[in-house]
């Protein structure tokens, strides 16, 4: 079987944690659904149940909540070779609190809950893969929470630039401000200051 470029990307991602035979690779790919999302379209909205977990093969999306004042709070950006979704809603089948919106034309591979369960039955080693994936995600979440408490907005911005240099030019200043947790005006001042350093 000749795999598409998008399939090769997800198989490379999986191979960081587990080894698959050719038959296992084919089975896994057969359980995935191709999804395209245009810029500014939603992949998921608050109140909906997350029916898929997604792997991004092309594009950029933002995951966020909206507070009582209508202000967005971005928890993550997801680009090529990243996973995204609302795991809590996906596992519990309860409505999501999150919005996932494309900031660029995006292409993804999704796995439904039924396919996810079938995957574990047919290829048990995927339990290890997803466990490792969720552990990495949890560690990242804890670090981000700690940074929100211990770092200044300027330090958070500098850290973001270091960690995700490929992302800075792909997102708006307004979205970056919503991720850092400050106003767009303050974000503008920080960027100017850091660029002069």
Short mmCIF file of C-alpha atoms in Angstrom, two decimals:
data_model
loop_
_atom_site.label_atom_id
_atom_site.label_comp_id
_atom_site.label_asym_id
_atom_site.label_seq_id
_atom_site.Cartn_x
_atom_site.Cartn_y
_atom_site.Cartn_z
CA UNK A 1 0.00 0.00 0.00
CA UNK A 2 1.30 3.44 -0.93
CA UNK A 3 0.62 5.93 1.84
CA UNK A 4 -0.27 9.55 1.16
CA UNK A 5 1.98 12.30 2.49
CA UNK A 6 -0.53 13.03 5.27
CA UNK A 7 -0.52 9.35 6.25
CA UNK A 8 3.27 9.26 6.33
CA UNK A 9 3.25 12.29 8.63
CA UNK A 10 0.95 10.66 11.19
CA UNK A 11 2.81 7.34 10.96
CA UNK A 12 6.09 9.16 11.68
CA UNK A 13 4.42 10.78 14.70
CA UNK A 14 3.22 7.40 15.97
CA UNK A 15 6.63 5.78 15.36
CA UNK A 16 8.19 8.05 18.00
CA UNK A 17 6.55 5.83 20.62
CA UNK A 18 5.64 2.48 19.03
CA UNK A 19 6.72 0.28 16.12
CA UNK A 20 4.06 -0.89 13.69
CA UNK A 21 4.07 -3.64 11.10
CA UNK A 22 2.92 -2.82 7.58
CA UNK A 23 -0.45 -4.46 8.29
CA UNK A 24 -0.87 -2.46 11.51
CA UNK A 25 -0.07 0.75 9.65
CA UNK A 26 -2.70 -0.07 7.03
CA UNK A 27 -5.28 -0.87 9.71
CA UNK A 28 -4.59 2.39 11.54
CA UNK A 29 -4.85 4.50 8.37
CA UNK A 30 -8.13 2.76 7.47
CA UNK A 31 -9.65 4.02 10.75
CA UNK A 32 -8.82 7.68 10.08
CA UNK A 33 -11.08 10.28 8.47
CA UNK A 34 -9.73 13.13 6.35
CA UNK A 35 -11.09 16.55 7.37
CA UNK A 36 -10.59 19.97 5.76
CA UNK A 37 -11.36 23.24 7.56
CA UNK A 38 -11.24 26.62 5.86
CA UNK A 39 -9.70 29.65 7.55
CA UNK A 40 -12.03 31.11 10.24
CA UNK A 41 -14.25 27.98 10.23
CA UNK A 42 -14.83 25.97 13.41
CA UNK A 43 -13.72 22.40 13.93
CA UNK A 44 -15.55 22.35 17.27
CA UNK A 45 -17.72 24.83 19.17
CA UNK A 46 -18.57 25.05 22.86
CA UNK A 47 -21.72 23.05 23.59
CA UNK A 48 -20.95 20.39 20.97
CA UNK A 49 -19.69 16.91 21.85
CA UNK A 50 -16.20 16.21 20.47
CA UNK A 51 -16.67 13.25 18.13
CA UNK A 52 -13.02 13.07 16.99
CA UNK A 53 -9.45 13.53 18.13
CA UNK A 54 -7.41 15.19 15.37
CA UNK A 55 -3.90 15.16 13.95
CA UNK A 56 -2.95 18.21 11.89
CA UNK A 57 -1.26 17.49 8.57
CA UNK A 58 -1.46 21.06 7.24
CA UNK A 59 -2.49 24.42 8.67
CA UNK A 60 -2.98 26.08 12.03
CA UNK A 61 -5.84 26.07 14.55
CA UNK A 62 -6.45 27.75 17.89
CA UNK A 63 -8.15 26.17 20.91
CA UNK A 64 -9.87 28.61 23.23
CA UNK A 65 -12.64 29.41 25.71
CA UNK A 66 -14.64 32.61 26.01
CA UNK A 67 -15.11 34.22 29.42
CA UNK A 68 -18.26 35.90 30.77
CA UNK A 69 -17.12 39.24 29.34
CA UNK A 70 -16.79 37.74 25.86
CA UNK A 71 -12.97 37.74 25.88
CA UNK A 72 -11.19 34.74 24.31
CA UNK A 73 -8.54 32.80 26.24
CA UNK A 74 -6.39 30.70 23.92
CA UNK A 75 -5.01 27.56 25.53
CA UNK A 76 -3.05 26.29 22.54
CA UNK A 77 -2.22 26.63 18.87
CA UNK A 78 -2.00 23.44 16.82
CA UNK A 79 0.05 23.18 13.63
CA UNK A 80 1.45 20.39 11.46
CA UNK A 81 2.49 17.29 13.44
CA UNK A 82 0.36 18.33 16.45
CA UNK A 83 -2.72 16.66 17.91
CA UNK A 84 -5.80 18.62 18.94
CA UNK A 85 -9.35 18.17 20.18
CA UNK A 86 -11.18 18.18 23.48
CA UNK A 87 -10.14 14.92 25.14
CA UNK A 88 -12.54 15.38 28.05
CA UNK A 89 -15.57 15.75 25.78
CA UNK A 90 -14.29 12.99 23.47
CA UNK A 91 -13.99 10.50 26.35
CA UNK A 92 -17.06 11.47 28.42
CA UNK A 93 -19.36 12.45 25.53
CA UNK A 94 -20.25 15.60 27.47
CA UNK A 95 -20.51 18.99 25.73
CA UNK A 96 -17.22 20.79 25.19
CA UNK A 97 -16.30 24.13 26.77
CA UNK A 98 -13.85 24.81 23.94
CA UNK A 99 -13.86 26.35 20.51
CA UNK A 100 -11.40 25.05 17.93
CA UNK A 101 -11.08 27.40 14.97
CA UNK A 102 -8.82 27.34 11.91
CA UNK A 103 -6.54 30.36 11.59
CA UNK A 104 -5.36 29.00 8.20
CA UNK A 105 -6.81 26.53 5.70
CA UNK A 106 -6.19 23.28 7.57
CA UNK A 107 -6.17 19.57 6.80
CA UNK A 108 -6.48 16.96 9.52
CA UNK A 109 -6.84 13.25 10.14
CA UNK A 110 -9.52 12.42 12.69
CA UNK A 111 -10.21 9.30 14.69
CA UNK A 112 -13.74 8.75 15.98
CA UNK A 113 -14.50 7.26 19.39
CA UNK A 114 -15.71 4.00 17.83
CA UNK A 115 -12.52 3.70 15.74
CA UNK A 116 -10.40 4.66 18.77
CA UNK A 117 -11.95 1.83 20.83
CA UNK A 118 -11.59 -0.62 17.93
CA UNK A 119 -7.95 0.39 17.50
CA UNK A 120 -7.16 -0.58 21.10
CA UNK A 121 -8.84 -3.97 20.63
CA UNK A 122 -7.09 -4.78 17.36
CA UNK A 123 -3.68 -3.17 18.00
CA UNK A 124 -3.22 -2.99 21.82
CA UNK A 125 0.17 -1.27 21.51
CA UNK A 126 -1.75 1.90 20.59
CA UNK A 127 -2.73 2.15 24.25
CA UNK A 128 0.96 2.90 24.92
CA UNK A 129 1.04 5.47 22.12
CA UNK A 130 -1.97 7.40 23.39
CA UNK A 131 -0.81 7.12 27.00
CA UNK A 132 2.54 8.69 26.02
CA UNK A 133 0.74 11.35 23.99
CA UNK A 134 -1.54 12.27 26.90
CA UNK A 135 1.37 12.31 29.35
CA UNK A 136 3.23 14.78 27.12
CA UNK A 137 0.09 16.87 26.85
CA UNK A 138 -0.42 16.90 30.62
CA UNK A 139 3.21 17.90 31.26
CA UNK A 140 2.85 20.73 28.74
CA UNK A 141 -0.39 21.88 30.42
CA UNK A 142 1.21 21.89 33.89
CA UNK A 143 4.22 23.85 32.64
CA UNK A 144 1.97 26.41 30.96
CA UNK A 145 -0.11 26.79 34.14
CA UNK A 146 3.04 27.31 36.21
CA UNK A 147 4.34 29.91 33.75
CA UNK A 148 1.09 31.83 34.06
CA UNK A 149 1.77 32.13 37.78
CA UNK A 150 5.55 32.55 37.88
CA UNK A 151 6.51 34.48 34.71
CA UNK A 152 5.78 38.02 33.63
CA UNK A 153 3.91 38.61 30.36
CA UNK A 154 7.21 39.63 28.74
CA UNK A 155 8.90 36.42 29.92
CA UNK A 156 5.95 34.36 28.64
CA UNK A 157 6.27 36.01 25.23
CA UNK A 158 10.05 35.41 25.08
CA UNK A 159 9.51 31.78 26.09
CA UNK A 160 6.81 31.37 23.40
CA UNK A 161 9.14 32.78 20.73
CA UNK A 162 11.92 30.37 21.79
CA UNK A 163 9.66 27.31 21.94
CA UNK A 164 7.58 27.99 18.84
CA UNK A 165 9.62 30.17 16.44
CA UNK A 166 7.69 28.74 13.47
CA UNK A 167 4.41 29.93 14.97
CA UNK A 168 5.09 33.61 15.66
CA UNK A 169 4.70 34.68 12.02
CA UNK A 170 1.59 32.51 11.51
CA UNK A 171 -0.66 33.98 14.20
CA UNK A 172 -2.11 37.43 14.76
CA UNK A 173 -0.88 39.74 17.50
CA UNK A 174 -4.43 39.67 18.90
CA UNK A 175 -4.37 35.85 19.16
CA UNK A 176 -0.91 35.93 20.68
CA UNK A 177 -2.18 38.38 23.32
CA UNK A 178 -5.13 36.05 24.09
CA UNK A 179 -2.62 33.19 24.53
CA UNK A 180 -0.22 35.19 26.75
CA UNK A 181 -3.18 36.53 28.75
CA UNK A 182 -2.86 40.29 28.10
CA UNK A 183 -4.49 42.99 25.98
CA UNK A 184 -3.44 43.42 22.33
CA UNK A 185 -2.17 46.93 23.21
CA UNK A 186 0.11 45.60 25.96
CA UNK A 187 1.21 42.81 23.59
CA UNK A 188 2.25 45.44 21.05
CA UNK A 189 4.39 47.23 23.66
CA UNK A 190 6.06 43.98 24.72
CA UNK A 191 6.85 42.98 21.13
CA UNK A 192 8.38 46.41 20.43
CA UNK A 193 10.47 46.21 23.61
CA UNK A 194 11.70 42.65 22.98
CA UNK A 195 12.54 43.45 19.34
CA UNK A 196 14.72 46.36 20.51
CA UNK A 197 16.66 44.14 22.91
#
